[in-house]
């Protein structure tokens, strides 16, 4: 399994460096910087730093800039993990290598592990840039509980990976990446508390946030970074995330298997 | 001229069939803007609202929904075109780029045809927007019966010019998708889609004046929210026209350069 993972990791990294070096570096840095800029502009220039009186209570802190910047950074992290892992098979299909991947006796687990590892490297880079730029624009990191934040980060990668499996099988089912992924990302940004606390939403929308791993992951991560909460303080969120991951994992593994069969029969048959 | 027209039409039909193969996309073109609009509306929730909010220096609280709605309408118009030019990279991957450049097609017709293919989604989007705004959102103040058609025309023309310009940029490299990030998201921040550009510091204002969307949105808000007369809008119209003229010139020049570049590297598919 690790052979396959390593090979996939190396191949993806080479593709990234040789074919898309600019898209990789500039694309990821920029999208992070915008998130930060937007929060900064809204807070300082448009609203002159005046917050709603409920905000501190709902967000657990009155530090809006840290709240929004972490939200944006974590959202970017979730989106790129979801996108690159779920798109991997359909990209192979488009580039003409899917047949080769499916015909080799390599383990699919290893293939996805390699993809995730490569993805992890990229998002880590992207995330650090956003946090660095964010620190210049008002993100406070002085209270951060580093170890619990890192652990939440790693657990969330797992959760997003499980969700990506489901998304990937949907993509193969519809033979489309565009509509499927963008609809999911738009809904995620709306219901998971990325730029505003979830309780501001109308009550009937709020349950949607419960099925997105991003919501508990972000909540836990913010508590660890902004308030320096230890790991046991965010255990409800971590349980929530683990439960979601398990459900998505079962659905995703089943879905990917079915789709592989379907693709084999309908395309290469 | 007749030939040019048929080339344009052929490119529109091709591009439309290519990206609108399923009916789902019409649905998504309405659903995404609605979700994004609602998200933008709620992202103002953490701030102090109401009459004494600092926001009132730029827009009144009642007009905020309409402000965001017009902003997103303009943004989606432009965004469709950014997407379509980004799909130029598929033209490379599929190997059709070479065929197009070997054929005696007018290059400009090819570029603007691609942009124009978003006409159909633009019309339907605009129609839904006007209905929404008329029935559900307060603060609408039209300059006259001609304001909505004029707003549509302004959006359409400026978006097509912008789209043609982007398509040219994507001709240079397979690795141009970073431009998508460079040009798409700043448009969202700096053009006044969600935040009034008047609130920005000077350096940000300078950036916002580089995007034609800034001028187009200014005009559309004057038409639909302020009830401005045609005469009052002349300066902004002149500005938009000047910016569009610069963009068209740049498109023509870059197109020539791109073709030269491709002839020199000898490969339109790989690089």
mmCIF file of N, CA, C and O in Angstrom, chain A residues 221-260:
data_model
loop_
_atom_site.group_PDB
_atom_site.id
_atom_site.type_symbol
_atom_site.label_atom_id
_atom_site.label_comp_id
_atom_site.label_asym_id
_atom_site.label_seq_id
_atom_site.Cartn_x
_atom_site.Cartn_y
_atom_site.Cartn_z
ATOM 1 N N UNK A 221 -11.203 24.305 15.854
ATOM 2 C CA UNK A 221 -9.936 24.944 15.507
ATOM 3 C C UNK A 221 -9.899 26.382 16.030
ATOM 4 O O UNK A 221 -8.891 26.828 16.587
ATOM 5 N N UNK A 222 -11.008 27.084 15.877
ATOM 6 C CA UNK A 222 -11.045 28.470 16.369
ATOM 7 C C UNK A 222 -10.847 28.518 17.873
ATOM 8 O O UNK A 222 -10.112 29.356 18.383
ATOM 9 N N UNK A 223 -11.522 27.602 18.567
ATOM 10 C CA UNK A 223 -11.370 27.608 20.033
ATOM 11 C C UNK A 223 -9.921 27.373 20.423
ATOM 12 O O UNK A 223 -9.415 28.002 21.349
ATOM 13 N N UNK A 224 -9.253 26.433 19.730
ATOM 14 C CA UNK A 224 -7.852 26.133 20.062
ATOM 15 C C UNK A 224 -6.949 27.320 19.740
ATOM 16 O O UNK A 224 -6.004 27.592 20.472
ATOM 17 N N UNK A 225 -7.216 28.006 18.647
ATOM 18 C CA UNK A 225 -6.306 29.078 18.232
ATOM 19 C C UNK A 225 -6.609 30.394 18.953
ATOM 20 O O UNK A 225 -5.725 31.027 19.521
ATOM 21 N N UNK A 226 -7.883 30.791 18.944
ATOM 22 C CA UNK A 226 -8.204 32.114 19.498
ATOM 23 C C UNK A 226 -8.190 32.102 21.028
ATOM 24 O O UNK A 226 -7.636 32.987 21.668
ATOM 25 N N UNK A 227 -8.812 31.058 21.614
ATOM 26 C CA UNK A 227 -8.910 31.055 23.081
ATOM 27 C C UNK A 227 -7.902 30.127 23.735
ATOM 28 O O UNK A 227 -7.882 30.010 24.959
ATOM 29 N N UNK A 228 -7.110 29.425 22.929
ATOM 30 C CA UNK A 228 -6.121 28.515 23.494
ATOM 31 C C UNK A 228 -6.740 27.351 24.248
ATOM 32 O O UNK A 228 -6.204 26.888 25.257
ATOM 33 N N UNK A 229 -7.901 26.874 23.777
ATOM 34 C CA UNK A 229 -8.581 25.780 24.474
ATOM 35 C C UNK A 229 -7.774 24.489 24.351
ATOM 36 O O UNK A 229 -7.226 24.207 23.295
ATOM 37 N N UNK A 230 -7.702 23.696 25.444
ATOM 38 C CA UNK A 230 -7.037 22.391 25.346
ATOM 39 C C UNK A 230 -7.946 21.404 24.612
ATOM 40 O O UNK A 230 -9.125 21.687 24.401
ATOM 41 N N UNK A 231 -7.371 20.246 24.260
ATOM 42 C CA UNK A 231 -8.092 19.310 23.405
ATOM 43 C C UNK A 231 -9.398 18.816 24.024
ATOM 44 O O UNK A 231 -10.412 18.676 23.339
ATOM 45 N N UNK A 232 -9.380 18.575 25.366
ATOM 46 C CA UNK A 232 -10.603 17.995 25.952
ATOM 47 C C UNK A 232 -11.765 18.993 25.935
ATOM 48 O O UNK A 232 -12.928 18.600 25.951
ATOM 49 N N UNK A 233 -11.438 20.279 25.847
ATOM 50 C CA UNK A 233 -12.510 21.277 25.813
ATOM 51 C C UNK A 233 -13.291 21.224 24.511
ATOM 52 O O UNK A 233 -14.439 21.649 24.446
ATOM 53 N N UNK A 234 -12.643 20.725 23.444
ATOM 54 C CA UNK A 234 -13.337 20.679 22.158
ATOM 55 C C UNK A 234 -13.764 19.255 21.796
ATOM 56 O O UNK A 234 -14.080 18.965 20.654
ATOM 57 N N UNK A 235 -13.787 18.356 22.810
ATOM 58 C CA UNK A 235 -14.109 16.966 22.491
ATOM 59 C C UNK A 235 -15.502 16.785 21.874
ATOM 60 O O UNK A 235 -15.660 15.920 21.009
ATOM 61 N N UNK A 236 -16.543 17.570 22.278
ATOM 62 C CA UNK A 236 -17.831 17.370 21.587
ATOM 63 C C UNK A 236 -17.705 17.570 20.082
ATOM 64 O O UNK A 236 -18.227 16.770 19.293
ATOM 65 N N UNK A 237 -16.971 18.606 19.675
ATOM 66 C CA UNK A 237 -16.796 18.871 18.247
ATOM 67 C C UNK A 237 -16.021 17.733 17.578
ATOM 68 O O UNK A 237 -16.334 17.331 16.457
ATOM 69 N N UNK A 238 -15.002 17.232 18.302
ATOM 70 C CA UNK A 238 -14.200 16.160 17.710
ATOM 71 C C UNK A 238 -15.031 14.893 17.527
ATOM 72 O O UNK A 238 -14.917 14.206 16.508
ATOM 73 N N UNK A 239 -15.919 14.597 18.510
ATOM 74 C CA UNK A 239 -16.793 13.424 18.372
ATOM 75 C C UNK A 239 -17.729 13.593 17.184
ATOM 76 O O UNK A 239 -17.929 12.677 16.397
ATOM 77 N N UNK A 240 -18.276 14.789 17.090
ATOM 78 C CA UNK A 240 -19.168 15.110 15.993
ATOM 79 C C UNK A 240 -18.468 14.854 14.649
ATOM 80 O O UNK A 240 -18.993 14.191 13.758
ATOM 81 N N UNK A 241 -17.240 15.333 14.573
ATOM 82 C CA UNK A 241 -16.469 15.213 13.332
ATOM 83 C C UNK A 241 -16.164 13.748 13.027
ATOM 84 O O UNK A 241 -16.292 13.301 11.885
ATOM 85 N N UNK A 242 -15.788 13.002 14.072
ATOM 86 C CA UNK A 242 -15.458 11.590 13.863
ATOM 87 C C UNK A 242 -16.688 10.824 13.386
ATOM 88 O O UNK A 242 -16.599 9.987 12.469
ATOM 89 N N UNK A 243 -17.839 11.102 14.000
ATOM 90 C CA UNK A 243 -19.062 10.405 13.593
ATOM 91 C C UNK A 243 -19.364 10.690 12.126
ATOM 92 O O UNK A 243 -19.641 9.767 11.344
ATOM 93 N N UNK A 244 -19.276 11.970 11.750
ATOM 94 C CA UNK A 244 -19.517 12.334 10.353
ATOM 95 C C UNK A 244 -18.540 11.624 9.426
ATOM 96 O O UNK A 244 -18.919 11.103 8.380
ATOM 97 N N UNK A 245 -17.261 11.595 9.845
ATOM 98 C CA UNK A 245 -16.239 10.960 9.009
ATOM 99 C C UNK A 245 -16.589 9.502 8.750
ATOM 100 O O UNK A 245 -16.471 9.019 7.629
ATOM 101 N N UNK A 246 -17.017 8.808 9.823
ATOM 102 C CA UNK A 246 -17.330 7.384 9.652
ATOM 103 C C UNK A 246 -18.472 7.189 8.662
ATOM 104 O O UNK A 246 -18.386 6.336 7.770
ATOM 105 N N UNK A 247 -19.501 8.007 8.797
ATOM 106 C CA UNK A 247 -20.645 7.885 7.883
ATOM 107 C C UNK A 247 -20.199 8.135 6.445
ATOM 108 O O UNK A 247 -20.488 7.353 5.534
ATOM 109 N N UNK A 248 -19.425 9.215 6.258
ATOM 110 C CA UNK A 248 -18.967 9.538 4.907
ATOM 111 C C UNK A 248 -18.029 8.460 4.372
ATOM 112 O O UNK A 248 -18.055 8.139 3.189
ATOM 113 N N UNK A 249 -17.193 7.912 5.261
ATOM 114 C CA UNK A 249 -16.237 6.895 4.819
ATOM 115 C C UNK A 249 -16.972 5.671 4.265
ATOM 116 O O UNK A 249 -16.667 5.186 3.172
ATOM 117 N N UNK A 250 -17.975 5.208 5.013
ATOM 118 C CA UNK A 250 -18.734 4.031 4.565
ATOM 119 C C UNK A 250 -19.411 4.326 3.230
ATOM 120 O O UNK A 250 -19.303 3.555 2.267
ATOM 121 N N UNK A 251 -20.080 5.488 3.163
ATOM 122 C CA UNK A 251 -20.761 5.851 1.922
ATOM 123 C C UNK A 251 -19.776 5.990 0.761
ATOM 124 O O UNK A 251 -20.024 5.544 -0.359
ATOM 125 N N UNK A 252 -18.638 6.620 1.051
ATOM 126 C CA UNK A 252 -17.661 6.916 0.009
ATOM 127 C C UNK A 252 -17.012 5.661 -0.548
ATOM 128 O O UNK A 252 -16.885 5.506 -1.763
ATOM 129 N N UNK A 253 -16.617 4.743 0.351
ATOM 130 C CA UNK A 253 -15.959 3.516 -0.108
ATOM 131 C C UNK A 253 -16.916 2.717 -0.983
ATOM 132 O O UNK A 253 -16.568 2.250 -2.071
ATOM 133 N N UNK A 254 -18.167 2.626 -0.529
ATOM 134 C CA UNK A 254 -19.185 1.919 -1.298
ATOM 135 C C UNK A 254 -19.392 2.605 -2.654
ATOM 136 O O UNK A 254 -19.408 1.955 -3.700
ATOM 137 N N UNK A 255 -19.496 3.921 -2.613
ATOM 138 C CA UNK A 255 -19.754 4.687 -3.836
ATOM 139 C C UNK A 255 -18.631 4.558 -4.849
ATOM 140 O O UNK A 255 -18.864 4.295 -6.032
ATOM 141 N N UNK A 256 -17.388 4.690 -4.370
ATOM 142 C CA UNK A 256 -16.250 4.630 -5.291
ATOM 143 C C UNK A 256 -16.171 3.256 -5.948
ATOM 144 O O UNK A 256 -15.944 3.120 -7.141
ATOM 145 N N UNK A 257 -16.422 2.194 -5.147
ATOM 146 C CA UNK A 257 -16.381 0.842 -5.719
ATOM 147 C C UNK A 257 -17.398 0.693 -6.837
ATOM 148 O O UNK A 257 -17.118 0.161 -7.894
ATOM 149 N N UNK A 258 -18.614 1.146 -6.549
ATOM 150 C CA UNK A 258 -19.678 1.019 -7.564
ATOM 151 C C UNK A 258 -19.329 1.808 -8.810
ATOM 152 O O UNK A 258 -19.529 1.351 -9.937
ATOM 153 N N UNK A 259 -18.800 3.014 -8.598
ATOM 154 C CA UNK A 259 -18.503 3.871 -9.743
ATOM 155 C C UNK A 259 -17.397 3.283 -10.603
ATOM 156 O O UNK A 259 -17.441 3.355 -11.821
ATOM 157 N N UNK A 260 -16.406 2.684 -9.930
ATOM 158 C CA UNK A 260 -15.310 2.079 -10.694
ATOM 159 C C UNK A 260 -15.846 1.011 -11.630
ATOM 160 O O UNK A 260 -15.496 0.953 -12.808
#
